[in-house]
PDB file of C-alpha atoms in Angstrom:
ATOM      1  CA  UNK A   1      16.095 -18.656   8.911  1.00  0.00           C
ATOM      2  CA  UNK A   2      13.618 -19.086  11.709  1.00  0.00           C
ATOM      3  CA  UNK A   3      13.707 -21.191  14.811  1.00  0.00           C
ATOM      4  CA  UNK A   4      10.885 -23.033  15.621  1.00  0.00           C
ATOM      5  CA  UNK A   5       9.966 -23.316  19.292  1.00  0.00           C
ATOM      6  CA  UNK A   6       8.618 -26.006  21.373  1.00  0.00           C
ATOM      7  CA  UNK A   7       4.680 -25.703  21.966  1.00  0.00           C
ATOM      8  CA  UNK A   8       4.541 -26.270  25.471  1.00  0.00           C
ATOM      9  CA  UNK A   9       0.509 -24.864  25.619  1.00  0.00           C
ATOM     10  CA  UNK A  10      -0.900 -27.488  22.306  1.00  0.00           C
ATOM     11  CA  UNK A  11      -1.763 -24.072  20.805  1.00  0.00           C
ATOM     12  CA  UNK A  12      -0.686 -22.693  17.098  1.00  0.00           C
ATOM     13  CA  UNK A  13       3.030 -23.047  16.654  1.00  0.00           C
ATOM     14  CA  UNK A  14       4.648 -20.161  17.195  1.00  0.00           C
ATOM     15  CA  UNK A  15       7.696 -19.018  15.114  1.00  0.00           C
ATOM     16  CA  UNK A  16      10.401 -16.881  16.591  1.00  0.00           C
ATOM     17  CA  UNK A  17      11.750 -14.770  13.826  1.00  0.00           C
ATOM     18  CA  UNK A  18      15.171 -13.994  14.792  1.00  0.00           C
ATOM     19  CA  UNK A  19      18.505 -13.161  12.879  1.00  0.00           C
ATOM     20  CA  UNK A  20      21.846 -14.675  13.328  1.00  0.00           C
ATOM     21  CA  UNK A  21      24.903 -15.874  11.610  1.00  0.00           C
ATOM     22  CA  UNK A  22      23.325 -18.382   9.527  1.00  0.00           C
ATOM     23  CA  UNK A  23      21.435 -15.976   8.137  1.00  0.00           C
ATOM     24  CA  UNK A  24      24.022 -13.942   6.120  1.00  0.00           C
ATOM     25  CA  UNK A  25      23.238 -15.613   2.849  1.00  0.00           C
ATOM     26  CA  UNK A  26      19.700 -15.866   3.235  1.00  0.00           C
ATOM     27  CA  UNK A  27      16.747 -14.024   0.900  1.00  0.00           C
ATOM     28  CA  UNK A  28      15.987 -11.643   3.804  1.00  0.00           C
ATOM     29  CA  UNK A  29      19.536 -10.722   4.678  1.00  0.00           C
ATOM     30  CA  UNK A  30      19.446  -9.022   1.521  1.00  0.00           C
ATOM     31  CA  UNK A  31      16.538  -6.678   2.229  1.00  0.00           C
ATOM     32  CA  UNK A  32      19.439  -5.231   5.042  1.00  0.00           C
ATOM     33  CA  UNK A  33      21.642  -4.773   2.612  1.00  0.00           C
ATOM     34  CA  UNK A  34      21.247  -3.587  -1.015  1.00  0.00           C
ATOM     35  CA  UNK A  35      18.060  -5.572  -2.397  1.00  0.00           C
ATOM     36  CA  UNK A  36      15.597  -3.590  -0.615  1.00  0.00           C
ATOM     37  CA  UNK A  37      14.055  -2.306  -3.869  1.00  0.00           C
ATOM     38  CA  UNK A  38      13.675  -5.485  -5.375  1.00  0.00           C
ATOM     39  CA  UNK A  39      11.421  -6.919  -2.841  1.00  0.00           C
ATOM     40  CA  UNK A  40       9.107  -3.897  -1.981  1.00  0.00           C
ATOM     41  CA  UNK A  41       5.341  -4.666   0.001  1.00  0.00           C
ATOM     42  CA  UNK A  42       6.515  -9.109  -0.557  1.00  0.00           C
ATOM     43  CA  UNK A  43       6.578 -11.200   1.717  1.00  0.00           C
ATOM     44  CA  UNK A  44      10.134 -10.710   2.245  1.00  0.00           C
ATOM     45  CA  UNK A  45      10.461  -7.280   3.422  1.00  0.00           C
ATOM     46  CA  UNK A  46       7.047  -7.986   5.897  1.00  0.00           C
ATOM     47  CA  UNK A  47       9.104 -10.838   7.022  1.00  0.00           C
ATOM     48  CA  UNK A  48      12.004  -8.565   7.611  1.00  0.00           C
ATOM     49  CA  UNK A  49      10.064  -5.919   9.307  1.00  0.00           C
ATOM     50  CA  UNK A  50       9.102  -8.340  11.842  1.00  0.00           C
ATOM     51  CA  UNK A  51      12.460  -9.351  12.455  1.00  0.00           C
ATOM     52  CA  UNK A  52      13.232  -6.421  13.211  1.00  0.00           C
ATOM     53  CA  UNK A  53      10.401  -5.859  15.669  1.00  0.00           C
ATOM     54  CA  UNK A  54      10.972  -8.800  17.172  1.00  0.00           C
ATOM     55  CA  UNK A  55       7.394  -9.903  16.885  1.00  0.00           C
ATOM     56  CA  UNK A  56       6.030 -13.457  17.075  1.00  0.00           C
ATOM     57  CA  UNK A  57       3.900 -15.391  14.120  1.00  0.00           C
ATOM     58  CA  UNK A  58       1.917 -18.169  14.355  1.00  0.00           C
ATOM     59  CA  UNK A  59       2.781 -20.708  11.765  1.00  0.00           C
ATOM     60  CA  UNK A  60      -1.121 -19.852   9.672  1.00  0.00           C
ATOM     61  CA  UNK A  61      -0.099 -16.327   9.929  1.00  0.00           C
ATOM     62  CA  UNK A  62       3.113 -16.835   8.141  1.00  0.00           C
ATOM     63  CA  UNK A  63       1.607 -18.847   4.981  1.00  0.00           C
ATOM     64  CA  UNK A  64      -1.220 -16.285   5.055  1.00  0.00           C
ATOM     65  CA  UNK A  65       1.267 -13.244   4.707  1.00  0.00           C
ATOM     66  CA  UNK A  66       3.477 -15.453   1.849  1.00  0.00           C
ATOM     67  CA  UNK A  67       0.031 -16.144   0.352  1.00  0.00           C
ATOM     68  CA  UNK A  68      -1.089 -11.867   0.329  1.00  0.00           C
ATOM     69  CA  UNK A  69       2.135 -10.066  -0.412  1.00  0.00           C
ATOM     70  CA  UNK A  70       4.017 -13.035  -2.717  1.00  0.00           C
ATOM     71  CA  UNK A  71       7.344 -12.290  -4.270  1.00  0.00           C
ATOM     72  CA  UNK A  72       7.161 -11.305  -8.112  1.00  0.00           C
ATOM     73  CA  UNK A  73      10.900 -12.262  -8.448  1.00  0.00           C
ATOM     74  CA  UNK A  74      10.324 -15.734  -7.731  1.00  0.00           C
ATOM     75  CA  UNK A  75       7.475 -15.660 -10.235  1.00  0.00           C
ATOM     76  CA  UNK A  76       7.345 -17.986 -12.459  1.00  0.00           C
ATOM     77  CA  UNK A  77       9.647 -20.490 -11.717  1.00  0.00           C
ATOM     78  CA  UNK A  78       8.453 -21.179  -7.771  1.00  0.00           C
ATOM     79  CA  UNK A  79       4.712 -21.418  -8.236  1.00  0.00           C
ATOM     80  CA  UNK A  80       3.300 -24.425  -6.509  1.00  0.00           C
ATOM     81  CA  UNK A  81       1.802 -27.586  -9.620  1.00  0.00           C
ATOM     82  CA  UNK A  82      -1.230 -26.408  -8.876  1.00  0.00           C
ATOM     83  CA  UNK A  83      -1.256 -22.871 -10.180  1.00  0.00           C
ATOM     84  CA  UNK A  84       1.047 -23.705 -12.995  1.00  0.00           C
ATOM     85  CA  UNK A  85      -1.746 -25.648 -13.855  1.00  0.00           C
ATOM     86  CA  UNK A  86      -4.552 -23.368 -13.500  1.00  0.00           C
ATOM     87  CA  UNK A  87      -2.503 -20.853 -15.416  1.00  0.00           C
ATOM     88  CA  UNK A  88      -1.780 -23.353 -17.785  1.00  0.00           C
ATOM     89  CA  UNK A  89      -5.901 -23.674 -18.248  1.00  0.00           C
ATOM     90  CA  UNK A  90      -6.369 -19.952 -18.247  1.00  0.00           C
ATOM     91  CA  UNK A  91      -3.733 -19.828 -21.473  1.00  0.00           C
ATOM     92  CA  UNK A  92      -5.562 -22.389 -23.044  1.00  0.00           C
ATOM     93  CA  UNK A  93      -8.995 -20.996 -22.945  1.00  0.00           C
ATOM     94  CA  UNK A  94      -7.285 -17.883 -24.359  1.00  0.00           C
ATOM     95  CA  UNK A  95      -6.109 -20.002 -27.232  1.00  0.00           C
ATOM     96  CA  UNK A  96      -9.690 -21.153 -27.877  1.00  0.00           C
ATOM     97  CA  UNK A  97     -11.143 -17.218 -28.083  1.00  0.00           C
ATOM     98  CA  UNK A  98      -8.481 -17.001 -30.595  1.00  0.00           C
ATOM     99  CA  UNK A  99      -6.265 -14.576 -32.129  1.00  0.00           C
ATOM    100  CA  UNK A 100      -7.517 -10.537 -32.066  1.00  0.00           C
ATOM    101  CA  UNK A 101      -8.030  -8.886 -35.076  1.00  0.00           C
ATOM    102  CA  UNK A 102      -5.981  -5.955 -34.044  1.00  0.00           C
ATOM    103  CA  UNK A 103      -3.451  -6.983 -32.197  1.00  0.00           C
ATOM    104  CA  UNK A 104      -2.763  -2.846 -31.353  1.00  0.00           C
ATOM    105  CA  UNK A 105      -6.076  -2.929 -29.917  1.00  0.00           C
ATOM    106  CA  UNK A 106      -6.075  -6.023 -28.277  1.00  0.00           C
ATOM    107  CA  UNK A 107      -3.379  -4.828 -26.460  1.00  0.00           C
ATOM    108  CA  UNK A 108      -5.248  -1.577 -25.540  1.00  0.00           C
ATOM    109  CA  UNK A 109      -8.175  -3.521 -24.500  1.00  0.00           C
ATOM    110  CA  UNK A 110      -6.224  -5.832 -22.487  1.00  0.00           C
ATOM    111  CA  UNK A 111      -4.670  -2.700 -20.486  1.00  0.00           C
ATOM    112  CA  UNK A 112      -8.284  -1.169 -19.782  1.00  0.00           C
ATOM    113  CA  UNK A 113      -9.450  -3.990 -18.692  1.00  0.00           C
ATOM    114  CA  UNK A 114      -6.477  -5.201 -16.337  1.00  0.00           C
ATOM    115  CA  UNK A 115      -6.733  -1.439 -14.998  1.00  0.00           C
ATOM    116  CA  UNK A 116     -10.655  -2.204 -13.894  1.00  0.00           C
ATOM    117  CA  UNK A 117     -10.131  -4.862 -12.182  1.00  0.00           C
ATOM    118  CA  UNK A 118      -7.097  -3.501 -10.228  1.00  0.00           C
ATOM    119  CA  UNK A 119      -9.661  -0.788  -8.876  1.00  0.00           C
ATOM    120  CA  UNK A 120     -12.864  -2.942  -8.736  1.00  0.00           C
ATOM    121  CA  UNK A 121     -11.112  -5.478  -6.707  1.00  0.00           C
ATOM    122  CA  UNK A 122      -9.565  -3.299  -4.846  1.00  0.00           C
ATOM    123  CA  UNK A 123      -6.030  -4.823  -4.539  1.00  0.00           C
ATOM    124  CA  UNK A 124      -3.305  -3.386  -2.164  1.00  0.00           C
ATOM    125  CA  UNK A 125      -0.823  -1.590  -3.883  1.00  0.00           C
ATOM    126  CA  UNK A 126       2.466  -2.710  -3.297  1.00  0.00           C
ATOM    127  CA  UNK A 127       5.124   0.077  -2.619  1.00  0.00           C
ATOM    128  CA  UNK A 128       6.703  -0.612  -6.291  1.00  0.00           C
ATOM    129  CA  UNK A 129       3.051   0.505  -8.086  1.00  0.00           C
ATOM    130  CA  UNK A 130       2.516   3.019  -5.242  1.00  0.00           C
ATOM    131  CA  UNK A 131       6.275   4.820  -6.215  1.00  0.00           C
ATOM    132  CA  UNK A 132       5.386   4.697 -10.183  1.00  0.00           C
ATOM    133  CA  UNK A 133       2.049   6.103  -9.926  1.00  0.00           C
ATOM    134  CA  UNK A 134       3.617   8.560  -7.621  1.00  0.00           C
ATOM    135  CA  UNK A 135       6.452   9.382  -9.843  1.00  0.00           C
ATOM    136  CA  UNK A 136       4.131   9.991 -13.240  1.00  0.00           C
ATOM    137  CA  UNK A 137       1.999  12.259 -11.058  1.00  0.00           C
ATOM    138  CA  UNK A 138       5.418  14.053 -10.054  1.00  0.00           C
ATOM    139  CA  UNK A 139       6.149  14.527 -13.547  1.00  0.00           C
ATOM    140  CA  UNK A 140       3.295  16.534 -14.190  1.00  0.00           C
ATOM    141  CA  UNK A 141       3.495  19.097 -11.585  1.00  0.00           C
ATOM    142  CA  UNK A 142       4.370  22.601 -12.516  1.00  0.00           C
ATOM    143  CA  UNK A 143       7.723  24.233 -12.030  1.00  0.00           C
ATOM    144  CA  UNK A 144       6.816  26.504  -9.322  1.00  0.00           C
ATOM    145  CA  UNK A 145       5.006  23.418  -7.471  1.00  0.00           C
ATOM    146  CA  UNK A 146       8.134  21.753  -7.503  1.00  0.00           C
ATOM    147  CA  UNK A 147      10.091  24.725  -6.455  1.00  0.00           C
ATOM    148  CA  UNK A 148       7.446  24.506  -2.834  1.00  0.00           C
ATOM    149  CA  UNK A 149       7.544  20.967  -2.720  1.00  0.00           C
ATOM    150  CA  UNK A 150       9.519  17.843  -2.446  1.00  0.00           C
ATOM    151  CA  UNK A 151       9.158  14.512  -1.371  1.00  0.00           C
ATOM    152  CA  UNK A 152      10.983  11.344   0.340  1.00  0.00           C
ATOM    153  CA  UNK A 153      10.725   7.903  -0.691  1.00  0.00           C
ATOM    154  CA  UNK A 154       7.933   5.898   0.425  1.00  0.00           C
ATOM    155  CA  UNK A 155      10.201   3.156   1.388  1.00  0.00           C
ATOM    156  CA  UNK A 156      12.769   5.642   3.904  1.00  0.00           C
ATOM    157  CA  UNK A 157      10.260   4.947   6.463  1.00  0.00           C
ATOM    158  CA  UNK A 158       9.889   1.648   7.340  1.00  0.00           C
ATOM    159  CA  UNK A 159      13.924   1.372   6.125  1.00  0.00           C
ATOM    160  CA  UNK A 160      14.130   4.168   9.179  1.00  0.00           C
ATOM    161  CA  UNK A 161      12.320   1.603  12.094  1.00  0.00           C
ATOM    162  CA  UNK A 162      15.306  -0.357  11.136  1.00  0.00           C
ATOM    163  CA  UNK A 163      18.139   0.041  13.717  1.00  0.00           C
ATOM    164  CA  UNK A 164      20.877  -1.087  10.985  1.00  0.00           C
ATOM    165  CA  UNK A 165      19.968   1.626   8.237  1.00  0.00           C
ATOM    166  CA  UNK A 166      18.435   4.093   9.772  1.00  0.00           C
ATOM    167  CA  UNK A 167      21.573   6.463   9.691  1.00  0.00           C
ATOM    168  CA  UNK A 168      22.103   5.645   5.770  1.00  0.00           C
ATOM    169  CA  UNK A 169      18.082   7.028   5.501  1.00  0.00           C
ATOM    170  CA  UNK A 170      18.751  10.126   7.420  1.00  0.00           C
ATOM    171  CA  UNK A 171      21.463  11.008   5.047  1.00  0.00           C
ATOM    172  CA  UNK A 172      19.411  10.483   2.064  1.00  0.00           C
ATOM    173  CA  UNK A 173      16.670  13.066   3.448  1.00  0.00           C
ATOM    174  CA  UNK A 174      19.464  15.325   4.258  1.00  0.00           C
ATOM    175  CA  UNK A 175      20.548  15.672   0.732  1.00  0.00           C
ATOM    176  CA  UNK A 176      16.524  16.557   0.153  1.00  0.00           C
ATOM    177  CA  UNK A 177      16.952  20.037   1.527  1.00  0.00           C
ATOM    178  CA  UNK A 178      13.266  19.482   3.109  1.00  0.00           C
ATOM    179  CA  UNK A 179      14.162  23.048   5.639  1.00  0.00           C
ATOM    180  CA  UNK A 180      14.413  24.855   2.422  1.00  0.00           C
ATOM    181  CA  UNK A 181      10.541  23.933   0.853  1.00  0.00           C
ATOM    182  CA  UNK A 182       7.530  24.950   2.368  1.00  0.00           C
ATOM    183  CA  UNK A 183       5.959  21.157   1.962  1.00  0.00           C
ATOM    184  CA  UNK A 184       7.328  17.861   2.179  1.00  0.00           C
ATOM    185  CA  UNK A 185       5.416  14.782   1.249  1.00  0.00           C
ATOM    186  CA  UNK A 186       6.202  12.302   3.106  1.00  0.00           C
ATOM    187  CA  UNK A 187       4.042   9.190   2.199  1.00  0.00           C
ATOM    188  CA  UNK A 188       4.811   5.735   4.638  1.00  0.00           C
ATOM    189  CA  UNK A 189       4.432   2.147   4.377  1.00  0.00           C
ATOM    190  CA  UNK A 190       4.500   0.368   7.664  1.00  0.00           C
ATOM    191  CA  UNK A 191       2.773  -2.868   8.503  1.00  0.00           C
ATOM    192  CA  UNK A 192       1.137  -2.794   4.894  1.00  0.00           C
ATOM    193  CA  UNK A 193      -0.931   0.426   5.858  1.00  0.00           C
ATOM    194  CA  UNK A 194      -0.333   3.556   3.600  1.00  0.00           C
ATOM    195  CA  UNK A 195      -0.696   6.887   5.536  1.00  0.00           C
ATOM    196  CA  UNK A 196       0.615  10.642   4.259  1.00  0.00           C
ATOM    197  CA  UNK A 197       2.754  12.649   6.318  1.00  0.00           C
ATOM    198  CA  UNK A 198       3.439  16.279   5.332  1.00  0.00           C
ATOM    199  CA  UNK A 199       5.682  18.657   6.826  1.00  0.00           C
ATOM    200  CA  UNK A 200       4.835  22.463   6.788  1.00  0.00           C
ATOM    201  CA  UNK A 201       7.640  24.903   6.999  1.00  0.00           C
ATOM    202  CA  UNK A 202       9.948  23.088   8.491  1.00  0.00           C
ATOM    203  CA  UNK A 203      12.641  26.011   8.297  1.00  0.00           C
ATOM    204  CA  UNK A 204      11.210  28.428   9.708  1.00  0.00           C
ATOM    205  CA  UNK A 205      10.908  29.745  13.171  1.00  0.00           C
ATOM    206  CA  UNK A 206       8.543  28.969  15.796  1.00  0.00           C
ATOM    207  CA  UNK A 207       8.112  32.431  16.526  1.00  0.00           C
ATOM    208  CA  UNK A 208       7.017  33.131  12.924  1.00  0.00           C
ATOM    209  CA  UNK A 209       3.694  35.430  12.228  1.00  0.00           C
ATOM    210  CA  UNK A 210       2.757  33.893   8.896  1.00  0.00           C
ATOM    211  CA  UNK A 211       5.045  30.408   8.723  1.00  0.00           C
ATOM    212  CA  UNK A 212       4.753  28.382  11.802  1.00  0.00           C
ATOM    213  CA  UNK A 213       6.363  24.640  11.173  1.00  0.00           C
ATOM    214  CA  UNK A 214       3.831  22.079  11.783  1.00  0.00           C
ATOM    215  CA  UNK A 215       2.709  18.685  10.667  1.00  0.00           C
ATOM    216  CA  UNK A 216      -0.276  16.814   9.040  1.00  0.00           C
ATOM    217  CA  UNK A 217      -1.082  13.325   9.132  1.00  0.00           C
ATOM    218  CA  UNK A 218      -3.379  12.175   6.358  1.00  0.00           C
ATOM    219  CA  UNK A 219      -4.531   8.743   7.287  1.00  0.00           C
ATOM    220  CA  UNK A 220      -7.776   6.658   6.548  1.00  0.00           C
ATOM    221  CA  UNK A 221      -7.273   4.494   9.628  1.00  0.00           C
ATOM    222  CA  UNK A 222      -5.567   7.459  11.944  1.00  0.00           C
ATOM    223  CA  UNK A 223      -3.249   5.145  13.785  1.00  0.00           C
ATOM    224  CA  UNK A 224       0.580   6.588  13.492  1.00  0.00           C
ATOM    225  CA  UNK A 225       2.647   8.937  15.466  1.00  0.00           C
ATOM    226  CA  UNK A 226       5.754  10.531  13.853  1.00  0.00           C
ATOM    227  CA  UNK A 227       7.213  12.344  16.373  1.00  0.00           C
ATOM    228  CA  UNK A 228      10.738  10.373  16.961  1.00  0.00           C
ATOM    229  CA  UNK A 229      11.328  10.123  13.375  1.00  0.00           C
ATOM    230  CA  UNK A 230      10.802  14.336  13.163  1.00  0.00           C
ATOM    231  CA  UNK A 231      13.289  14.535  15.730  1.00  0.00           C
ATOM    232  CA  UNK A 232      16.193  12.776  14.457  1.00  0.00           C
ATOM    233  CA  UNK A 233      15.878  14.443  11.230  1.00  0.00           C
ATOM    234  CA  UNK A 234      16.533  17.474  13.009  1.00  0.00           C
ATOM    235  CA  UNK A 235      19.569  16.151  14.767  1.00  0.00           C
ATOM    236  CA  UNK A 236      20.855  14.965  11.352  1.00  0.00           C
ATOM    237  CA  UNK A 237      20.889  18.186   9.983  1.00  0.00           C
ATOM    238  CA  UNK A 238      22.503  19.430  12.738  1.00  0.00           C
ATOM    239  CA  UNK A 239      20.142  22.568  13.752  1.00  0.00           C
ATOM    240  CA  UNK A 240      20.024  23.986  17.275  1.00  0.00           C
ATOM    241  CA  UNK A 241      16.113  23.116  17.908  1.00  0.00           C
ATOM    242  CA  UNK A 242      16.021  21.113  20.775  1.00  0.00           C
ATOM    243  CA  UNK A 243      14.097  18.289  21.648  1.00  0.00           C
ATOM    244  CA  UNK A 244      11.225  20.580  23.486  1.00  0.00           C
ATOM    245  CA  UNK A 245      10.942  22.358  20.281  1.00  0.00           C
ATOM    246  CA  UNK A 246      10.088  19.639  17.987  1.00  0.00           C
ATOM    247  CA  UNK A 247       7.280  18.340  19.977  1.00  0.00           C
ATOM    248  CA  UNK A 248       5.910  21.684  20.287  1.00  0.00           C
ATOM    249  CA  UNK A 249       5.453  21.708  16.438  1.00  0.00           C
ATOM    250  CA  UNK A 250       1.452  21.146  16.054  1.00  0.00           C
ATOM    251  CA  UNK A 251       0.477  17.615  14.786  1.00  0.00           C
ATOM    252  CA  UNK A 252      -2.689  18.007  12.811  1.00  0.00           C
ATOM    253  CA  UNK A 253      -4.779  15.269  12.064  1.00  0.00           C
ATOM    254  CA  UNK A 254      -7.806  16.466  10.007  1.00  0.00           C
ATOM    255  CA  UNK A 255     -10.837  14.508   9.611  1.00  0.00           C
ATOM    256  CA  UNK A 256     -10.465  13.122   6.213  1.00  0.00           C
ATOM    257  CA  UNK A 257     -11.776  10.962   4.330  1.00  0.00           C
ATOM    258  CA  UNK A 258     -11.649   6.729   5.198  1.00  0.00           C
ATOM    259  CA  UNK A 259     -11.451   3.716   3.497  1.00  0.00           C
ATOM    260  CA  UNK A 260     -14.105   1.252   3.269  1.00  0.00           C
ATOM    261  CA  UNK A 261     -11.882  -1.808   3.380  1.00  0.00           C
ATOM    262  CA  UNK A 262      -7.920  -2.987   4.063  1.00  0.00           C
ATOM    263  CA  UNK A 263      -6.702  -2.713   1.192  1.00  0.00           C
ATOM    264  CA  UNK A 264      -7.319   1.303  -0.310  1.00  0.00           C
ATOM    265  CA  UNK A 265      -5.004   2.572   1.840  1.00  0.00           C
ATOM    266  CA  UNK A 266      -2.427   3.326  -0.965  1.00  0.00           C
ATOM    267  CA  UNK A 267      -4.929   5.072  -3.220  1.00  0.00           C
ATOM    268  CA  UNK A 268      -6.290   7.024  -0.887  1.00  0.00           C
ATOM    269  CA  UNK A 269      -2.699   8.024  -0.369  1.00  0.00           C
ATOM    270  CA  UNK A 270      -2.115   8.663  -3.707  1.00  0.00           C
ATOM    271  CA  UNK A 271      -5.405  11.319  -3.952  1.00  0.00           C
ATOM    272  CA  UNK A 272      -4.217  13.389  -0.988  1.00  0.00           C
ATOM    273  CA  UNK A 273      -1.040  13.887  -2.299  1.00  0.00           C
ATOM    274  CA  UNK A 274      -2.518  14.714  -5.693  1.00  0.00           C
ATOM    275  CA  UNK A 275      -5.077  17.233  -4.247  1.00  0.00           C
ATOM    276  CA  UNK A 276      -3.819  18.508  -1.449  1.00  0.00           C
ATOM    277  CA  UNK A 277      -0.552  20.097  -3.883  1.00  0.00           C
ATOM    278  CA  UNK A 278      -3.431  20.902  -6.159  1.00  0.00           C
ATOM    279  CA  UNK A 279      -5.132  23.558  -2.966  1.00  0.00           C
ATOM    280  CA  UNK A 280      -1.994  23.823  -1.062  1.00  0.00           C
ATOM    281  CA  UNK A 281      -2.410  27.637   0.465  1.00  0.00           C
ATOM    282  CA  UNK A 282       0.468  30.279  -0.003  1.00  0.00           C
ATOM    283  CA  UNK A 283       1.099  30.142   3.464  1.00  0.00           C
ATOM    284  CA  UNK A 284      -0.145  27.080   5.615  1.00  0.00           C
ATOM    285  CA  UNK A 285      -1.456  28.827   9.003  1.00  0.00           C
ATOM    286  CA  UNK A 286      -3.123  26.720  11.809  1.00  0.00           C
ATOM    287  CA  UNK A 287      -5.079  30.301  13.020  1.00  0.00           C
ATOM    288  CA  UNK A 288      -5.982  31.492   9.321  1.00  0.00           C
ATOM    289  CA  UNK A 289      -7.621  28.820   7.805  1.00  0.00           C
ATOM    290  CA  UNK A 290      -7.081  25.221   8.748  1.00  0.00           C
ATOM    291  CA  UNK A 291      -7.956  22.661   7.819  1.00  0.00           C
ATOM    292  CA  UNK A 292      -8.907  24.356   5.149  1.00  0.00           C
ATOM    293  CA  UNK A 293     -10.512  21.443   2.257  1.00  0.00           C
ATOM    294  CA  UNK A 294      -9.224  18.650   4.443  1.00  0.00           C
ATOM    295  CA  UNK A 295     -12.499  17.704   5.670  1.00  0.00           C
ATOM    296  CA  UNK A 296     -14.879  14.705   5.784  1.00  0.00           C
ATOM    297  CA  UNK A 297     -15.963  15.387   2.290  1.00  0.00           C
ATOM    298  CA  UNK A 298     -13.368  16.546   0.675  1.00  0.00           C
ATOM    299  CA  UNK A 299     -13.755  14.048  -1.760  1.00  0.00           C
ATOM    300  CA  UNK A 300     -16.458  11.165  -2.800  1.00  0.00           C
ATOM    301  CA  UNK A 301     -15.752   7.560  -3.826  1.00  0.00           C
ATOM    302  CA  UNK A 302     -16.724   8.441  -7.503  1.00  0.00           C
ATOM    303  CA  UNK A 303     -13.672  11.126  -7.178  1.00  0.00           C
ATOM    304  CA  UNK A 304     -11.000   8.651  -6.298  1.00  0.00           C
ATOM    305  CA  UNK A 305     -12.091   6.270  -8.190  1.00  0.00           C
ATOM    306  CA  UNK A 306     -12.085   7.969 -11.568  1.00  0.00           C
ATOM    307  CA  UNK A 307      -8.610   9.279 -10.027  1.00  0.00           C
ATOM    308  CA  UNK A 308      -6.999   6.192  -9.551  1.00  0.00           C
ATOM    309  CA  UNK A 309      -8.643   4.790 -13.354  1.00  0.00           C
ATOM    310  CA  UNK A 310      -6.688   7.798 -15.051  1.00  0.00           C
ATOM    311  CA  UNK A 311      -3.602   7.592 -13.029  1.00  0.00           C
ATOM    312  CA  UNK A 312      -3.575   3.688 -13.821  1.00  0.00           C
ATOM    313  CA  UNK A 313      -4.500   4.360 -17.637  1.00  0.00           C
ATOM    314  CA  UNK A 314      -1.120   7.398 -17.872  1.00  0.00           C
ATOM    315  CA  UNK A 315       1.099   5.473 -16.129  1.00  0.00           C
ATOM    316  CA  UNK A 316       1.154   1.966 -18.644  1.00  0.00           C
TER     317      UNK A 316
END
């Protein structure tokens, strides 16, 4: 599927990721068809994104990606022998401990331990896990909140970046009727980093005194700009606003708490969403109160940890 080029500089070997007709039956080609949801945030998704972006990677980088973002659909049949032996050793170790006296309590304790380990190890959330936790948040919202808010799927932005699926994504967004909502939650995962885009009052006029449209980016790394995405959404809706209007929409990046390592971003975005929905003003105004509650001291690490533990346990 990938082509190896001669290495003239005697440096790390470079793989040029490129799709051609020979790749039509490959696992990665599925990502451009109907199997995206089955490979969310595994190495196949990362490679597919790199292919679209025409990126080149050293062999060591490719091995690192496959190790860090394994495909869950490959387990257990594609484990290397060494990893199977490790798992076999762990199973034998568990047998030595003997069966629990109370199976129900044992399962509960196991879930609590896994949830605790997941947070303590700061494992990066894949899109499957993120979507599961987000859906748990959403179903617990009041009817009033659901009337004011809507959301886009967390994979839509990364799919939008692929020319082959861009029109389909814009069609999906059109069905969400975002211009009839006060707020639109747009979780974004790109290059395995999560951030949160929020559309405010997109159905309102620029001349409105109380409901002017604006965009918020809550990013624990502060490194994204989605204006082209917004422009295409307006075009797909057939709206009359011009490109100049779109680029005049205020694009705000409040100074929110920042992640402490390279894997917390998914948890941060879920907490951003939860706190924003709870505290969003009736009429978001740049002049009247921005940045509202979205400040560096918005929440503490302890608050984030407590939120994640509750969310993980309630989503089982």
